[in-house]
Amino acid sequence: MRHAALALFFCVLSLPALAEERKGRARVSANGLYSVRMVDSGAGKCRLEVTKESGPAWHLEQCVGTVDDYYFVSNDGERVWVLWPLVEKGKAKPAPRTKKKGKQPKGPPGWAVEVLVAGQYTRDGQRVLERRLTDVVPSKMLTEVRQMTHHLKWLEGTLGIPGKGPRLTDGGVVEFEPVGGVTQQLHF
């Protein structure tokens, strides 16, 4: 009886923790006027928050990523770049028929095609720019991408991959290094 009562007590005690919001790390714009972060309210409800020094500037009730992704806000506070360091593998397309057996088709492997790794969003939730894995990782370097069962890790300085993490320069440019690649830039 005591064990059941004790178990019930701990269940009731843990309920507020389950309902608590998870908040991502806030990142400041290059001019220091705005900051951005993702808030996960649970059950598929997310909110992208952009704040100004004086208080909230705007928010977007939309899941454009998770609290673990990287968010960068423009100097005017109107646009946000999102980098997704852990992405779902693409679906391999059927291999085209070739006359010679054993000959590999040219181009990136099927798991790398159509995989989005970054997107720029406006305050109304429109994705106005995007970058695919093959845009930032050269085909010959795709072997450096860490493949898991259903996901890919491609960004240095994140998820246990050595290197410099993504950052916002003083000039308001997002810089990052994909695995095996050179520094890439995303402009607002």
Tab-separated table of C-alpha atoms in Angstrom:
chain	number	residue	atom	x	y	z
A	1	MET	CA	0.000	0.000	0.000
A	2	ARG	CA	2.807	2.394	0.892
A	3	HIS	CA	4.533	1.732	-2.439
A	4	ALA	CA	1.370	2.544	-4.390
A	5	ALA	CA	0.840	5.764	-2.446
A	6	LEU	CA	4.480	6.730	-2.924
A	7	ALA	CA	4.277	6.024	-6.672
A	8	LEU	CA	1.100	8.119	-6.937
A	9	PHE	CA	2.779	10.960	-5.035
A	10	PHE	CA	5.756	10.983	-7.435
A	11	CYS	CA	3.442	10.895	-10.474
A	12	VAL	CA	1.517	13.927	-9.247
A	13	LEU	CA	4.775	15.681	-8.382
A	14	SER	CA	6.144	15.117	-11.891
A	15	LEU	CA	3.057	16.415	-13.777
A	16	PRO	CA	4.097	20.104	-13.729
A	17	ALA	CA	7.495	19.148	-15.163
A	18	LEU	CA	5.819	17.367	-18.070
A	19	ALA	CA	3.704	20.401	-18.936
A	20	GLU	CA	6.617	22.855	-18.725
A	21	GLU	CA	7.748	24.686	-21.850
A	22	ARG	CA	11.182	23.991	-23.321
A	23	LYS	CA	12.997	27.083	-24.504
A	24	GLY	CA	15.905	27.158	-26.923
A	25	ARG	CA	18.959	29.310	-26.515
A	26	ALA	CA	18.308	32.948	-27.367
A	27	ARG	CA	20.627	34.377	-30.031
A	28	VAL	CA	21.165	38.094	-30.529
A	29	SER	CA	21.273	39.954	-33.850
A	30	ALA	CA	24.603	41.401	-34.994
A	31	ASN	CA	23.563	44.932	-33.951
A	32	GLY	CA	22.348	43.684	-30.553
A	33	LEU	CA	18.796	45.021	-30.914
A	34	TYR	CA	16.896	41.747	-31.437
A	35	SER	CA	17.046	38.202	-30.152
A	36	VAL	CA	15.385	35.004	-31.345
A	37	ARG	CA	14.562	31.647	-29.797
A	38	MET	CA	12.223	28.690	-30.235
A	39	VAL	CA	9.793	27.702	-27.504
A	40	ASP	CA	8.346	24.183	-27.459
A	41	SER	CA	5.017	24.050	-25.600
A	42	GLY	CA	4.636	20.303	-26.106
A	43	ALA	CA	2.217	18.241	-28.197
A	44	GLY	CA	3.468	19.684	-31.505
A	45	LYS	CA	2.990	23.311	-30.446
A	46	CYS	CA	5.919	25.649	-31.034
A	47	ARG	CA	6.498	29.363	-31.024
A	48	LEU	CA	9.320	31.298	-32.656
A	49	GLU	CA	9.885	34.422	-30.566
A	50	VAL	CA	11.688	37.557	-31.721
A	51	THR	CA	12.179	40.130	-28.999
A	52	LYS	CA	13.579	43.634	-28.898
A	53	GLU	CA	15.273	45.242	-25.927
A	54	SER	CA	11.958	46.835	-24.944
A	55	GLY	CA	9.979	43.563	-25.132
A	56	PRO	CA	8.368	41.214	-27.666
A	57	ALA	CA	8.696	42.284	-31.313
A	58	TRP	CA	6.738	39.413	-32.891
A	59	HIS	CA	6.159	35.687	-32.601
A	60	LEU	CA	5.205	32.930	-34.981
A	61	GLU	CA	2.986	30.055	-33.815
A	62	GLN	CA	4.697	27.542	-36.076
A	63	CYS	CA	7.290	24.790	-35.659
A	64	VAL	CA	10.085	25.800	-38.021
A	65	GLY	CA	12.527	23.627	-36.091
A	66	THR	CA	13.202	22.375	-32.572
A	67	VAL	CA	14.701	24.049	-29.517
A	68	ASP	CA	17.979	22.295	-30.384
A	69	ASP	CA	18.321	23.926	-33.825
A	70	TYR	CA	20.217	27.151	-34.517
A	71	TYR	CA	18.322	30.423	-35.042
A	72	PHE	CA	19.744	33.743	-36.217
A	73	VAL	CA	17.801	37.002	-36.539
A	74	SER	CA	18.494	39.867	-38.948
A	75	ASN	CA	19.471	43.346	-37.764
A	76	ASP	CA	15.986	44.677	-38.606
A	77	GLY	CA	14.308	41.781	-36.755
A	78	GLU	CA	12.202	40.841	-39.799
A	79	ARG	CA	13.876	37.584	-40.924
A	80	VAL	CA	15.284	34.493	-39.242
A	81	TRP	CA	17.695	31.861	-40.576
A	82	VAL	CA	17.271	28.358	-39.122
A	83	LEU	CA	20.034	25.737	-39.352
A	84	TRP	CA	18.931	22.145	-38.779
A	85	PRO	CA	22.049	20.154	-37.727
A	86	LEU	CA	20.135	16.854	-37.519
A	87	VAL	CA	18.032	16.245	-40.621
A	88	GLU	CA	16.009	13.366	-41.952
A	89	LYS	CA	17.593	11.387	-44.775
A	90	GLY	CA	16.181	11.928	-48.213
A	91	LYS	CA	14.387	9.158	-50.040
A	92	ALA	CA	16.599	7.448	-52.572
A	93	LYS	CA	15.239	7.667	-56.080
A	94	PRO	CA	15.225	4.507	-58.199
A	95	ALA	CA	18.527	4.149	-60.024
A	96	PRO	CA	18.263	4.917	-63.730
A	97	ARG	CA	18.843	2.036	-66.079
A	98	THR	CA	22.271	1.958	-67.641
A	99	LYS	CA	23.486	-0.171	-70.489
A	100	LYS	CA	26.643	-1.230	-68.670
A	101	LYS	CA	26.170	-3.218	-65.480
A	102	GLY	CA	27.979	-1.965	-62.425
A	103	LYS	CA	28.307	1.595	-63.710
A	104	GLN	CA	27.298	4.155	-61.101
A	105	PRO	CA	25.029	7.037	-62.131
A	106	LYS	CA	26.554	10.530	-61.851
A	107	GLY	CA	25.456	12.976	-59.180
A	108	PRO	CA	24.916	12.868	-55.425
A	109	PRO	CA	23.613	9.731	-53.703
A	110	GLY	CA	19.855	9.388	-53.247
A	111	TRP	CA	19.956	9.959	-49.474
A	112	ALA	CA	21.498	13.428	-50.002
A	113	VAL	CA	19.125	14.720	-52.654
A	114	GLU	CA	16.385	17.157	-51.576
A	115	VAL	CA	17.529	17.292	-47.919
A	116	LEU	CA	16.907	20.782	-46.488
A	117	VAL	CA	19.523	21.953	-43.982
A	118	ALA	CA	18.667	25.663	-43.640
A	119	GLY	CA	15.744	27.990	-44.231
A	120	GLN	CA	15.087	31.716	-43.948
A	121	TYR	CA	11.670	32.720	-42.585
A	122	THR	CA	9.831	36.017	-42.433
A	123	ARG	CA	7.648	37.171	-39.566
A	124	ASP	CA	4.534	35.796	-41.338
A	125	GLY	CA	6.004	32.270	-41.513
A	126	GLN	CA	6.946	32.265	-45.197
A	127	ARG	CA	10.127	30.373	-46.055
A	128	VAL	CA	11.748	32.759	-48.533
A	129	LEU	CA	15.149	31.084	-48.916
A	130	GLU	CA	16.427	27.571	-48.343
A	131	ARG	CA	19.635	25.594	-48.630
A	132	ARG	CA	19.900	21.901	-49.394
A	133	LEU	CA	22.659	19.565	-48.250
A	134	THR	CA	24.045	19.430	-51.780
A	135	ASP	CA	24.205	23.267	-51.839
A	136	VAL	CA	26.606	23.391	-48.889
A	137	VAL	CA	28.485	20.067	-49.054
A	138	PRO	CA	30.333	19.301	-52.303
A	139	SER	CA	29.477	15.903	-53.819
A	140	LYS	CA	32.982	14.567	-53.244
A	141	MET	CA	32.692	15.418	-49.523
A	142	LEU	CA	29.317	13.749	-48.909
A	143	THR	CA	31.209	10.751	-47.496
A	144	GLU	CA	32.016	12.979	-44.472
A	145	VAL	CA	28.315	13.342	-43.577
A	146	ARG	CA	27.490	11.211	-40.511
A	147	GLN	CA	24.701	8.829	-41.458
A	148	MET	CA	22.435	7.331	-38.856
A	149	THR	CA	19.507	5.022	-39.511
A	150	HIS	CA	17.052	7.750	-40.510
A	151	HIS	CA	18.971	10.973	-39.966
A	152	LEU	CA	22.103	12.830	-41.061
A	153	LYS	CA	24.549	14.946	-39.078
A	154	TRP	CA	26.302	17.423	-41.330
A	155	LEU	CA	27.289	20.516	-39.344
A	156	GLU	CA	30.648	20.956	-37.605
A	157	GLY	CA	30.638	22.108	-33.992
A	158	THR	CA	27.283	20.416	-33.305
A	159	LEU	CA	26.060	16.992	-32.167
A	160	GLY	CA	29.546	15.791	-31.234
A	161	ILE	CA	31.148	16.709	-34.577
A	162	PRO	CA	34.389	18.613	-33.933
A	163	GLY	CA	34.839	22.112	-35.347
A	164	LYS	CA	33.518	25.630	-34.970
A	165	GLY	CA	29.790	25.940	-34.430
A	166	PRO	CA	27.490	28.177	-36.473
A	167	ARG	CA	27.808	31.873	-35.666
A	168	LEU	CA	26.622	35.341	-36.629
A	169	THR	CA	29.371	37.753	-37.690
A	170	ASP	CA	29.531	41.429	-36.778
A	171	GLY	CA	28.458	42.127	-40.372
A	172	GLY	CA	25.187	40.230	-39.872
A	173	VAL	CA	26.195	37.142	-41.891
A	174	VAL	CA	25.580	33.587	-40.642
A	175	GLU	CA	28.753	31.495	-41.018
A	176	PHE	CA	29.133	27.747	-40.561
A	177	GLU	CA	31.267	24.828	-41.671
A	178	PRO	CA	29.658	21.694	-43.068
A	179	VAL	CA	31.598	18.460	-42.491
A	180	GLY	CA	34.553	18.200	-44.806
A	181	GLY	CA	33.743	21.545	-46.379
A	182	VAL	CA	34.775	25.138	-46.331
A	183	THR	CA	33.100	28.012	-44.506
A	184	GLN	CA	29.652	28.801	-45.906
A	185	GLN	CA	27.714	32.034	-45.497
A	186	LEU	CA	24.017	32.847	-45.337
A	187	HIS	CA	23.008	36.465	-45.961
A	188	PHE	CA	19.824	38.138	-44.750
